[in-house]
Tab-separated table of C-alpha atoms and ligand atoms in Angstrom:
chain	number	residue	atom	x	y	z
A	19	MET	CA	22.440	28.460	47.987
A	20	GLU	CA	24.963	31.466	49.379
A	21	ILE	CA	23.997	32.291	52.661
A	22	ILE	CA	25.908	35.205	54.132
A	23	HIS	CA	25.769	35.225	58.591
A	24	VAL	CA	26.596	37.788	59.728
A	25	SER	CA	27.693	37.858	63.855
A	26	ALA	CA	29.644	39.305	66.670
A	27	GLU	CA	31.378	36.093	67.317
A	28	CYS	CA	32.489	33.619	65.110
A	29	TYR	CA	35.264	30.123	67.403
A	30	PRO	CA	37.962	29.880	67.174
A	31	VAL	CA	37.916	34.331	66.379
A	32	ALA	CA	36.308	35.546	69.125
A	33	LYS	CA	34.069	33.182	71.753
A	34	ALA	CA	31.850	34.217	74.838
A	35	GLY	CA	29.424	31.859	74.534
A	36	GLY	CA	27.246	29.878	72.256
A	37	LEU	CA	26.995	32.226	70.130
A	38	GLY	CA	30.765	31.973	68.805
A	39	ASP	CA	30.706	28.668	69.221
A	40	VAL	CA	27.484	28.210	66.231
A	41	VAL	CA	28.088	30.501	63.990
A	42	GLY	CA	31.775	29.267	64.667
A	43	ALA	CA	30.310	25.993	63.004
A	44	LEU	CA	26.717	26.938	60.821
A	45	PRO	CA	28.928	28.151	58.392
A	46	LYS	CA	30.900	24.971	58.092
A	47	TYR	CA	28.056	22.380	58.150
A	48	GLN	CA	26.403	23.871	55.439
A	49	CYS	CA	29.021	24.581	53.161
A	50	LYS	CA	30.126	20.771	53.787
A	51	ALA	CA	26.669	19.902	52.703
A	52	GLY	CA	26.756	22.172	49.540
A	53	HIS	CA	26.379	25.781	50.169
A	54	ILE	CA	28.029	28.667	49.917
A	55	ALA	CA	28.100	29.728	53.948
A	56	LYS	CA	30.476	32.753	54.815
A	57	VAL	CA	31.207	34.554	57.489
A	58	VAL	CA	31.627	38.242	58.132
A	59	MET	CA	31.667	39.178	62.287
A	60	PRO	CA	34.310	43.011	63.087
A	61	MET	CA	38.137	42.359	63.886
A	62	TYR	CA	38.888	42.737	67.236
A	63	ARG	CA	42.514	41.886	68.379
A	64	THR	CA	43.331	38.094	69.130
A	65	LYS	CA	45.400	36.057	69.575
A	66	PHE	CA	43.594	34.431	65.977
A	67	LEU	CA	43.740	37.659	64.255
A	68	TYR	CA	47.668	37.714	64.280
A	69	GLU	CA	48.428	33.641	64.142
A	70	ASN	CA	46.667	34.062	60.284
A	71	GLU	CA	47.002	34.886	57.125
A	72	TRP	CA	45.257	37.664	55.832
A	73	THR	CA	44.201	39.409	52.474
A	74	VAL	CA	41.826	42.198	52.019
A	75	ASP	CA	38.591	42.361	50.246
A	76	PHE	CA	37.159	46.050	50.157
A	77	LYS	CA	38.261	49.214	52.059
A	78	GLY	CA	35.009	51.439	52.335
A	79	SER	CA	33.615	54.192	54.294
A	80	ALA	CA	31.059	54.839	55.873
A	81	ASN	CA	29.078	58.219	58.579
A	82	LEU	CA	28.249	57.153	61.938
A	83	GLY	CA	25.924	60.648	62.204
A	84	SER	CA	28.708	63.040	62.175
A	85	TRP	CA	31.496	60.670	62.797
A	86	PHE	CA	32.879	59.785	58.880
A	87	PHE	CA	34.891	56.664	59.524
A	88	GLU	CA	37.151	54.260	57.116
A	89	PHE	CA	36.613	50.169	56.744
A	90	THR	CA	38.421	47.640	54.856
A	91	ILE	CA	36.982	43.508	55.016
A	92	ILE	CA	40.020	41.116	55.137
A	93	LYS	CA	39.148	38.265	54.062
A	94	GLU	CA	41.733	35.030	55.936
A	95	ALA	CA	43.373	33.860	52.852
A	96	THR	CA	43.557	30.138	53.256
A	97	ASN	CA	39.398	28.964	53.951
A	98	LYS	CA	41.431	26.977	57.163
A	99	LEU	CA	38.210	26.532	58.956
A	100	GLY	CA	35.732	25.584	56.087
A	101	PHE	CA	33.936	29.690	55.572
A	102	ASP	CA	34.976	32.194	53.761
A	103	LEU	CA	36.084	33.878	57.030
A	104	PHE	CA	36.020	38.106	56.497
A	105	LEU	CA	36.712	41.046	59.408
A	106	VAL	CA	35.264	44.335	58.766
A	107	ASP	CA	37.987	47.232	60.355
A	108	ILE	CA	37.181	49.894	61.830
A	109	ASN	CA	40.311	52.164	63.408
A	110	GLY	CA	39.685	53.304	66.957
A	111	LEU	CA	36.423	51.451	66.818
A	112	LEU	CA	36.124	47.227	66.831
A	113	ASP	CA	40.148	46.367	67.119
A	114	ARG	CA	40.215	46.115	70.818
A	115	GLN	CA	40.744	43.405	73.776
A	116	LYS	CA	36.904	42.433	74.305
A	117	ILE	CA	34.388	40.976	71.747
A	118	TYR	CA	31.638	43.210	74.079
A	119	GLY	CA	31.295	45.141	77.477
A	120	TYR	CA	32.580	49.428	76.352
A	121	ASP	CA	30.142	51.934	76.657
A	122	ASP	CA	30.060	53.090	73.087
A	123	ASP	CA	29.493	49.117	72.128
A	124	SER	CA	26.366	50.739	70.218
A	125	GLU	CA	28.138	52.341	68.042
A	126	ARG	CA	31.121	49.677	67.886
A	127	PHE	CA	28.081	47.698	66.452
A	128	THR	CA	25.974	50.059	64.090
A	129	ALA	CA	29.288	50.933	62.794
A	130	PHE	CA	30.140	47.091	62.207
A	131	GLN	CA	26.838	46.591	60.368
A	132	ILE	CA	26.720	50.104	58.475
A	133	ALA	CA	30.092	48.813	56.587
A	134	VAL	CA	28.198	45.100	56.318
A	135	MET	CA	25.260	47.143	54.692
A	136	ARG	CA	27.889	48.336	52.041
A	137	TRP	CA	29.774	46.559	51.893
A	138	MET	CA	27.667	43.944	50.234
A	139	SER	CA	25.449	46.317	48.411
A	140	SER	CA	28.832	47.422	46.844
A	141	TRP	CA	28.845	43.293	45.535
A	142	GLU	CA	27.831	43.022	41.252
A	143	HIS	CA	25.723	39.935	42.556
A	144	GLN	CA	22.806	39.610	45.737
A	145	PRO	CA	23.439	36.911	48.451
A	146	ASP	CA	20.704	34.303	48.465
A	147	VAL	CA	20.471	35.069	51.942
A	148	VAL	CA	21.345	37.604	54.661
A	149	HIS	CA	21.449	36.042	58.398
A	150	CYS	CA	22.275	37.924	61.006
A	151	HIS	CA	22.443	36.918	64.720
A	152	ASP	CA	21.545	38.506	67.374
A	153	HIS	CA	21.367	41.890	68.591
A	154	HIS	CA	24.634	43.222	68.128
A	155	ALA	CA	22.735	42.659	63.884
A	156	GLY	CA	19.405	43.743	64.142
A	157	LEU	CA	20.002	46.396	62.370
A	158	ILE	CA	21.187	45.350	59.110
A	159	PRO	CA	17.382	43.523	57.835
A	160	PHE	CA	16.575	47.408	59.424
A	161	MET	CA	18.850	48.938	57.100
A	162	MET	CA	18.244	45.841	53.880
A	163	ARG	CA	14.851	46.597	53.594
A	164	TYR	CA	14.171	50.956	54.605
A	165	CYS	CA	18.051	52.639	53.684
A	166	TYR	CA	18.029	53.573	50.325
A	167	ASP	CA	21.719	53.862	49.903
A	168	PHE	CA	21.086	49.954	49.962
A	169	LYS	CA	18.226	49.532	47.939
A	170	ASN	CA	19.650	46.551	46.216
A	171	LEU	CA	19.244	44.681	49.078
A	172	ALA	CA	16.267	45.333	49.535
A	173	GLY	CA	14.497	41.989	47.995
A	174	VAL	CA	16.833	39.641	49.924
A	175	PRO	CA	15.257	37.217	52.434
A	176	SER	CA	16.952	37.356	56.236
A	177	VAL	CA	16.721	35.258	59.297
A	178	PHE	CA	17.665	36.547	61.712
A	179	THR	CA	18.706	34.146	65.225
A	180	ILE	CA	17.365	34.317	68.265
A	181	HIS	CA	20.517	33.457	71.008
A	182	ASN	CA	19.150	35.297	73.755
A	183	ALA	CA	16.548	37.831	73.770
A	184	GLN	CA	17.516	39.035	76.990
A	185	TYR	CA	19.269	41.717	76.247
A	186	GLN	CA	18.453	43.735	72.960
A	187	GLY	CA	20.501	46.208	72.732
A	188	TRP	CA	18.440	48.906	73.382
A	189	MET	CA	19.477	53.097	72.255
A	190	GLY	CA	17.859	56.062	72.922
A	191	TRP	CA	16.466	57.830	69.595
A	192	ASP	CA	19.067	60.458	69.743
A	193	LYS	CA	21.953	57.718	67.859
A	194	SER	CA	18.948	57.389	64.852
A	195	ARG	CA	21.401	60.336	62.835
A	196	TYR	CA	23.952	57.068	62.819
A	197	ILE	CA	22.074	55.168	60.366
A	198	PRO	CA	22.173	55.963	56.900
A	199	ARG	CA	19.478	57.635	54.935
A	200	TRP	CA	16.169	55.951	55.876
A	201	ASP	CA	11.837	55.901	55.054
A	202	LEU	CA	11.413	58.699	57.889
A	203	TRP	CA	7.642	57.203	58.766
A	204	LYS	CA	8.881	53.080	58.970
A	205	ARG	CA	9.910	55.091	62.056
A	206	GLY	CA	8.102	51.955	63.835
A	207	MET	CA	10.110	48.845	63.814
A	208	LEU	CA	13.088	50.103	65.168
A	209	GLU	CA	10.682	50.911	67.989
A	210	TRP	CA	10.351	48.993	70.884
A	211	ALA	CA	9.343	51.051	74.033
A	212	ASP	CA	10.484	54.266	73.436
A	213	SER	CA	13.613	53.319	72.636
A	214	ILE	CA	15.487	51.705	69.320
A	215	ASN	CA	15.600	47.817	69.730
A	216	PRO	CA	17.493	46.198	67.724
A	217	LEU	CA	16.825	42.574	68.910
A	218	ALA	CA	13.101	43.508	68.436
A	219	SER	CA	13.413	45.724	65.042
A	220	ALA	CA	15.206	42.671	63.888
A	221	VAL	CA	11.593	40.594	64.611
A	222	LYS	CA	10.367	43.002	62.933
A	223	CYS	CA	12.195	43.891	59.969
A	224	ALA	CA	13.589	40.093	59.224
A	225	THR	CA	12.268	37.192	55.947
A	226	SER	CA	11.906	34.942	58.910
A	227	VAL	CA	13.114	34.882	62.991
A	228	THR	CA	14.643	31.291	64.092
A	229	THR	CA	15.022	30.266	68.036
A	230	VAL	CA	17.230	27.956	69.478
A	231	SER	CA	15.105	25.120	70.862
A	232	HIS	CA	11.608	24.625	70.408
A	233	SER	CA	10.696	24.930	74.147
A	234	TYR	CA	12.405	28.798	73.771
A	235	MET	CA	10.176	29.686	71.524
A	236	GLU	CA	7.815	28.839	73.023
A	237	GLU	CA	8.988	30.827	76.186
A	238	LEU	CA	9.730	34.156	74.222
A	239	ARG	CA	5.387	34.832	74.377
A	240	PHE	CA	6.043	34.280	78.518
A	241	ASN	CA	9.028	36.193	79.062
A	242	SER	CA	10.908	37.386	76.985
A	243	ASN	CA	11.965	40.648	79.337
A	244	GLY	CA	9.828	43.319	77.254
A	245	LEU	CA	8.920	40.762	74.336
A	246	GLU	CA	6.366	39.248	75.186
A	247	LYS	CA	3.922	41.146	73.298
A	248	LEU	CA	5.872	41.199	69.910
A	249	PHE	CA	6.785	37.674	70.228
A	250	ASP	CA	3.079	36.289	69.931
A	251	TYR	CA	1.816	39.301	67.223
A	252	GLU	CA	4.722	37.575	65.227
A	253	ARG	CA	4.399	34.312	65.716
A	254	GLY	CA	3.554	33.156	63.068
A	255	LYS	CA	7.675	33.313	61.108
A	256	CYS	CA	9.207	32.764	64.577
A	257	LEU	CA	10.176	28.783	64.552
A	258	GLY	CA	12.774	27.282	66.855
A	259	ILE	CA	15.899	25.061	65.048
A	260	LEU	CA	17.553	23.605	68.218
A	261	ASN	CA	21.530	24.149	67.939
A	262	GLY	CA	23.968	21.421	67.529
A	263	ILE	CA	27.280	21.082	68.708
A	264	ASP	CA	31.045	20.702	66.321
A	265	ASN	CA	31.422	16.620	66.943
A	266	GLU	CA	34.814	17.489	65.281
A	267	VAL	CA	36.168	19.568	68.238
A	268	TRP	CA	34.031	18.133	70.785
A	269	ASP	CA	35.286	14.606	70.463
A	270	PRO	CA	36.779	12.840	73.487
A	271	GLU	CA	38.508	10.084	70.674
A	272	THR	CA	40.652	13.024	68.980
A	273	ASP	CA	40.923	16.207	71.745
A	274	LYS	CA	43.600	17.202	71.567
A	275	TYR	CA	43.073	18.693	75.758
A	276	LEU	CA	42.717	14.957	77.447
A	277	ALA	CA	44.624	13.304	79.749
A	278	ASP	CA	43.175	10.877	77.471
A	279	HIS	CA	41.079	9.696	74.686
A	280	PHE	CA	38.084	7.179	75.390
A	281	SER	CA	34.933	5.739	73.068
A	282	VAL	CA	31.587	4.833	74.109
A	283	LYS	CA	33.599	1.196	75.158
A	284	LYS	CA	35.917	2.339	77.463
A	285	VAL	CA	34.333	5.609	78.778
A	286	THR	CA	34.531	4.200	82.541
A	287	ALA	CA	37.947	3.807	82.157
A	288	GLY	CA	38.656	6.771	79.798
A	289	LYS	CA	36.751	8.925	82.071
A	290	GLN	CA	38.289	7.511	85.868
A	291	LYS	CA	41.882	9.271	83.624
A	292	ASN	CA	40.429	12.363	82.747
A	293	LYS	CA	38.776	12.434	86.158
A	294	GLU	CA	42.707	11.414	88.523
A	295	ALA	CA	44.510	13.862	86.494
A	296	LEU	CA	41.876	17.088	87.091
A	297	CYS	CA	41.375	16.010	90.487
A	298	GLU	CA	45.675	15.675	91.020
A	299	ALA	CA	45.329	19.207	89.384
A	300	PHE	CA	42.627	21.050	91.515
A	301	SER	CA	42.654	18.918	95.038
A	302	LEU	CA	40.539	16.993	95.162
A	303	ASP	CA	39.490	13.240	95.830
A	304	PRO	CA	39.122	11.492	92.508
A	305	ALA	CA	37.300	8.526	94.777
A	306	LYS	CA	34.186	11.350	95.147
A	307	PRO	CA	31.948	11.279	92.152
A	308	LEU	CA	32.312	15.135	91.102
A	309	PHE	CA	29.713	17.315	89.869
A	310	VAL	CA	31.100	20.953	87.677
A	311	PHE	CA	30.385	24.505	86.504
A	312	ILE	CA	31.024	25.869	83.469
A	313	GLY	CA	29.825	29.217	82.085
A	314	ARG	CA	28.863	32.733	83.360
A	315	LEU	CA	28.425	33.722	86.344
A	316	VAL	CA	25.339	35.683	86.431
A	317	GLY	CA	21.709	35.763	87.151
A	318	GLU	CA	20.521	33.913	83.855
A	319	LYS	CA	22.485	30.997	84.473
A	320	ALA	CA	21.696	30.715	88.329
A	321	ALA	CA	25.142	31.491	89.672
A	322	GLU	CA	24.223	33.078	92.332
A	323	ILE	CA	22.600	30.524	93.546
A	324	LEU	CA	25.911	27.235	93.093
A	325	PRO	CA	27.544	28.707	96.708
A	326	ASP	CA	25.447	27.967	98.936
A	327	ALA	CA	23.843	25.138	97.496
A	328	ILE	CA	27.570	23.955	96.652
A	329	MET	CA	28.268	25.159	100.726
A	330	SER	CA	25.071	23.203	102.114
A	331	SER	CA	25.752	19.936	99.685
A	332	ILE	CA	29.229	19.373	101.831
A	333	HIS	CA	28.004	20.003	104.843
A	334	TYR	CA	25.540	17.197	104.591
A	335	THR	CA	26.972	14.298	102.460
A	336	GLU	CA	30.226	15.009	104.957
A	337	GLY	CA	32.538	15.661	101.757
A	338	ALA	CA	30.684	12.626	99.603
A	339	ALA	CA	31.056	15.123	96.559
A	340	CYS	CA	33.928	16.759	95.091
A	341	PHE	CA	32.746	19.913	92.665
A	342	LEU	CA	34.741	21.958	91.072
A	343	VAL	CA	33.730	25.486	88.881
A	344	LEU	CA	34.911	27.433	86.145
A	345	GLY	CA	33.402	30.642	84.626
A	346	SER	CA	33.434	34.856	85.271
A	347	GLY	CA	31.003	37.256	85.710
A	348	ASP	CA	28.869	38.823	87.917
A	349	THR	CA	32.040	40.140	90.945
A	350	SER	CA	29.902	39.157	94.133
A	351	VAL	CA	29.625	35.511	92.282
A	352	GLU	CA	33.209	35.403	91.511
A	353	TRP	CA	34.302	36.021	95.350
A	354	ARG	CA	32.207	33.839	97.305
A	355	PHE	CA	33.964	31.342	95.340
A	356	GLN	CA	37.761	32.742	95.642
A	357	GLN	CA	36.270	32.374	99.589
A	358	MET	CA	35.519	29.047	99.065
A	359	THR	CA	38.137	26.886	98.111
A	360	GLU	CA	40.412	27.748	101.431
A	361	PRO	CA	37.845	26.710	104.011
A	362	TYR	CA	36.987	23.373	101.040
A	363	LYS	CA	40.012	22.536	100.402
A	364	GLY	CA	39.321	18.694	98.351
A	365	SER	CA	37.298	19.722	98.584
A	366	PHE	CA	36.238	22.248	96.412
A	367	ASN	CA	37.757	24.140	94.020
A	368	ALA	CA	37.751	27.075	91.674
A	369	VAL	CA	39.148	29.304	89.172
A	370	ILE	CA	37.703	31.880	87.679
A	371	GLY	CA	38.381	33.393	83.961
A	372	TYR	CA	38.394	31.960	80.757
A	373	ASP	CA	40.237	29.239	79.899
A	374	GLU	CA	38.562	27.010	76.437
A	375	THR	CA	41.326	23.836	77.429
A	376	LEU	CA	40.198	23.810	80.606
A	377	SER	CA	36.657	23.340	80.290
A	378	HIS	CA	37.256	20.186	77.851
A	379	LYS	CA	38.952	18.687	80.346
A	380	MET	CA	36.475	19.107	83.081
A	381	TYR	CA	33.571	17.816	80.299
A	382	ALA	CA	35.862	14.980	79.822
A	383	GLY	CA	36.612	14.395	83.839
A	384	ALA	CA	33.687	15.548	85.867
A	385	ASP	CA	30.777	12.690	86.143
A	386	PHE	CA	28.168	16.060	86.009
A	387	LEU	CA	27.837	19.537	84.666
A	388	LEU	CA	25.756	21.771	86.432
A	389	MET	CA	23.147	23.687	84.464
A	390	PRO	CA	19.814	25.461	87.501
A	391	SER	CA	19.668	28.437	84.569
A	392	ARG	CA	16.635	30.532	84.713
A	393	VAL	CA	17.241	30.601	81.079
A	394	GLU	CA	19.259	28.381	79.179
A	395	PRO	CA	17.444	29.564	74.803
A	396	CYS	CA	19.477	26.620	74.405
A	397	GLY	CA	22.541	25.915	76.247
A	398	LEU	CA	25.157	24.517	74.361
A	399	ASN	CA	27.343	22.756	77.773
A	400	GLN	CA	24.748	20.663	77.998
A	401	MET	CA	25.415	18.650	74.840
A	402	TYR	CA	29.043	18.963	74.904
A	403	ALA	CA	28.572	17.131	78.666
A	404	MET	CA	26.690	13.842	77.021
A	405	ARG	CA	28.727	14.211	74.478
A	406	TYR	CA	31.959	13.363	77.688
A	407	GLY	CA	29.823	10.830	78.996
A	408	THR	CA	28.996	13.416	81.785
A	409	VAL	CA	26.122	12.910	83.544
A	410	PRO	CA	23.772	16.835	82.576
A	411	VAL	CA	21.816	18.150	85.996
A	412	VAL	CA	19.226	21.342	84.901
A	413	ARG	CA	17.377	23.265	85.550
A	414	SER	CA	13.363	21.775	83.278
A	415	THR	CA	13.756	25.164	81.043
A	416	GLY	CA	14.300	25.688	77.569
A	417	GLY	CA	16.948	23.421	75.077
A	418	LEU	CA	17.801	22.143	78.696
A	419	GLN	CA	14.241	20.602	78.679
A	420	ASP	CA	14.094	20.055	74.663
A	421	THR	CA	17.954	18.216	75.246
A	422	VAL	CA	17.626	16.272	78.876
A	423	SER	CA	15.822	13.380	79.733
A	424	ASP	CA	15.712	12.538	83.634
A	425	MET	CA	16.888	9.368	84.761
A	426	GLY	CA	13.323	8.984	86.150
A	427	GLU	CA	11.649	8.726	83.046
A	428	PRO	CA	12.438	4.833	81.040
A	429	ASP	CA	16.404	5.550	78.739
A	430	GLY	CA	16.393	8.769	80.605
A	431	PHE	CA	20.353	9.606	81.542
A	432	GLY	CA	19.986	13.035	83.057
A	433	ILE	CA	18.635	14.769	86.039
A	434	ARG	CA	16.041	17.208	85.353
A	435	PHE	CA	14.950	19.865	88.559
A	436	ASN	CA	12.168	22.566	88.423
A	437	HIS	CA	13.560	26.056	90.323
A	438	ALA	CA	16.714	27.466	90.281
A	439	THR	CA	16.303	27.797	94.046
A	440	VAL	CA	19.457	26.197	96.260
A	441	ALA	CA	17.120	23.211	97.142
A	442	ASP	CA	16.751	22.037	94.601
A	443	VAL	CA	20.225	21.750	93.094
A	444	GLU	CA	21.132	20.386	96.464
A	445	TYR	CA	18.338	17.911	96.431
A	446	SER	CA	19.829	17.073	92.691
A	447	ILE	CA	22.832	16.318	94.148
A	448	GLY	CA	22.250	14.007	96.363
A	449	ARG	CA	20.172	11.936	94.170
A	450	GLY	CA	23.792	12.254	91.460
A	451	ILE	CA	25.694	11.356	94.465
A	452	ALA	CA	23.146	7.853	94.493
A	453	VAL	CA	23.371	7.596	91.179
A	454	TYR	CA	26.799	7.603	91.285
A	455	ARG	CA	26.798	4.410	93.965
A	456	ASP	CA	25.248	2.848	91.129
A	457	LYS	CA	27.775	1.073	88.372
A	458	GLU	CA	25.411	-0.469	86.712
A	459	GLN	CA	23.345	2.174	86.128
A	460	MET	CA	26.409	4.668	85.571
A	461	GLU	CA	27.558	3.036	83.206
A	462	LYS	CA	25.038	2.692	80.714
A	463	MET	CA	23.211	6.457	81.372
A	464	ARG	CA	27.169	7.210	80.220
A	465	LYS	CA	26.738	4.997	77.274
A	466	HIS	CA	23.490	6.003	76.062
A	467	MET	CA	23.965	9.743	76.408
A	468	MET	CA	26.944	9.725	74.693
A	469	GLN	CA	25.404	7.385	71.473
A	470	VAL	CA	22.367	11.084	71.056
A	471	ASP	CA	23.580	12.553	68.521
A	472	HIS	CA	23.049	16.407	68.452
A	473	SER	CA	26.156	16.212	65.985
A	474	TRP	CA	25.318	19.976	62.910
A	475	GLU	CA	24.937	17.221	59.944
A	476	SER	CA	21.641	16.382	61.609
A	477	THR	CA	20.074	20.377	61.843
A	478	VAL	CA	21.643	21.281	58.770
A	479	ASP	CA	18.807	20.958	56.769
A	480	GLU	CA	15.984	22.447	58.913
A	481	TYR	CA	18.207	26.115	58.624
A	482	THR	CA	18.387	25.204	54.461
A	483	ALA	CA	14.407	24.536	54.871
A	484	VAL	CA	14.340	27.364	56.265
A	485	TYR	CA	15.782	29.537	52.703
A	486	GLU	CA	14.385	27.798	50.687
A	487	SER	CA	11.026	29.273	52.068
A	488	LEU	CA	11.947	32.423	51.744
A	489	ARG	CA	12.894	32.160	47.841
B	30	ADP	P1	25.817	30.855	76.558
B	30	ADP	O1	26.383	30.879	75.614
B	30	ADP	O2	24.485	31.394	77.359
B	30	ADP	O3	27.475	31.336	78.125
B	30	ADP	P2	26.080	27.889	76.091
B	30	ADP	O4	25.635	26.752	76.891
B	30	ADP	O5	25.830	28.084	74.751
B	30	ADP	O6	26.063	29.620	77.435
B	30	ADP	O7	27.469	27.495	75.565
B	30	ADP	C1	28.796	28.337	76.306
B	30	ADP	C2	30.004	28.347	75.817
B	30	ADP	O8	31.239	29.190	76.387
B	30	ADP	C3	30.532	26.619	75.923
B	30	ADP	O9	30.716	25.696	74.810
B	30	ADP	C4	31.532	26.678	77.135
B	30	ADP	O10	32.208	25.385	77.421
B	30	ADP	C5	31.920	28.881	76.447
B	30	ADP	N1	31.653	28.846	78.419
B	30	ADP	C6	31.803	29.084	78.833
B	30	ADP	N2	32.131	29.767	80.594
B	30	ADP	C7	33.981	29.334	80.439
B	30	ADP	C8	34.638	29.741	80.664
B	30	ADP	N3	34.486	30.405	82.016
B	30	ADP	N4	35.857	28.581	80.386
B	30	ADP	C9	35.480	28.382	79.362
B	30	ADP	N5	35.481	27.926	78.292
B	30	ADP	C10	33.393	28.825	78.787
B	31	GLC	C1	23.287	32.159	74.164
B	31	GLC	C2	22.277	31.337	75.102
B	31	GLC	C3	22.585	29.708	74.913
B	31	GLC	C4	22.478	29.080	73.327
B	31	GLC	C5	23.869	30.006	72.637
B	31	GLC	C6	24.366	29.126	70.959
B	31	GLC	O1	24.291	32.326	74.740
B	31	GLC	O2	22.224	31.982	76.460
B	31	GLC	O3	21.503	28.881	75.483
B	31	GLC	O4	23.310	27.858	73.223
B	31	GLC	O5	23.863	30.719	72.572
B	31	GLC	O6	22.359	29.626	70.811
């Protein structure tokens, strides 16, 4: 089948979080399974753009309301990612340093989607499925069905995958003029709560809707930032498919960023070497259990409870554990972590920013990974941690609930808690410190979790089954 993925992120081209990882891996494994999967995304000014070779695939023009723009679609020349990668260049609009966070993001991603539609509708053939990811690609299912200019795509099935329903891409009705000539009777298919809501529109218009874990699919009907009724109404076409991880990128036996490589057999010694290197770099004591947090410092991740949970754990255990944080996001949380580094030197350190290399070193060198998330559609961090023998300490929600079992259960290997509160996190850290002293139990849990299969190879078929059902 020919599958066109439309996304704002794709690793290693541009990544802000898990969406990038998924769109960088799923198509690769779909191609390995015999499909023709392609990715089309905006052309940002990234390192990947400048370090690779490109050919021009298409040149076109379109209107965004009264603004006329020209665009070029370039293709990576060597197929180095294992799938065809296309970038949409719109001068002045998409070619910026960051992926998101500009005042004109609505204009940027609407223009991107219009360019993708012009490009696909210019083909002599039609793809088997158009697979859109998150709200930045959420207007495509509507445009495929109801824009007069794209009538030749009206019969092509679309799949919409929700990676995060917190962000919906809301736009005022004044921006409806951006969308190329459309059937005005279908206004309701764009709308939710009096505005244009690209995420809601995609849920209404896509032929099938998926999200990235079974539990999150259930949660959306009760907690989805205002869309609860919609998910309840549309539940017949919605399905949860747990994300996989790219075992080629995340492999402790070959990972180029690690101080020492290790397999399941050598996990204890291998992790210790990585931990020593990490602790040395951050002035922490490698003899103590090391807890890390890697991620966006935002409310969804309950990052703001971590400073208090960490400080009180250090006080009450008299410094029995060490902590290392890597992340960026809310400036108040960044500031609190920065303020803690000096007074808690030797027990705590933080890197504020985004650092892919350091994240690999942390998954490998840590003993425990903290994820107190309030909302976690899937979560990839805990799966990477497991692959590197690091015990996940997670709140029971969404994908965390579907992938981590508590060490109190038969064959359990993680630590789970129920509330995103300082008390629950502190208590769970205490459980971690206690189990760390039991070397045999730690080794057993590490070996067990490293062998849990979260590869894309075993997940790709679930997407294929969805596509097949739409033909
Ligand atoms: P989300 O997409 O909600 O942020 P996920 O758990 O799905 O959460 O994926 C997060 C991805 O981003 C992981 O690959 C994680 O390692 C990476 N990541 C998050 N923050 C950072 C950071 N500050 N530096 C490096 N990698 C990060
Ligand atoms: C989102 C979610 C995260 C998920 C990722 C990839 O960013 O917040 O839980 O793992 O997308 O699907």
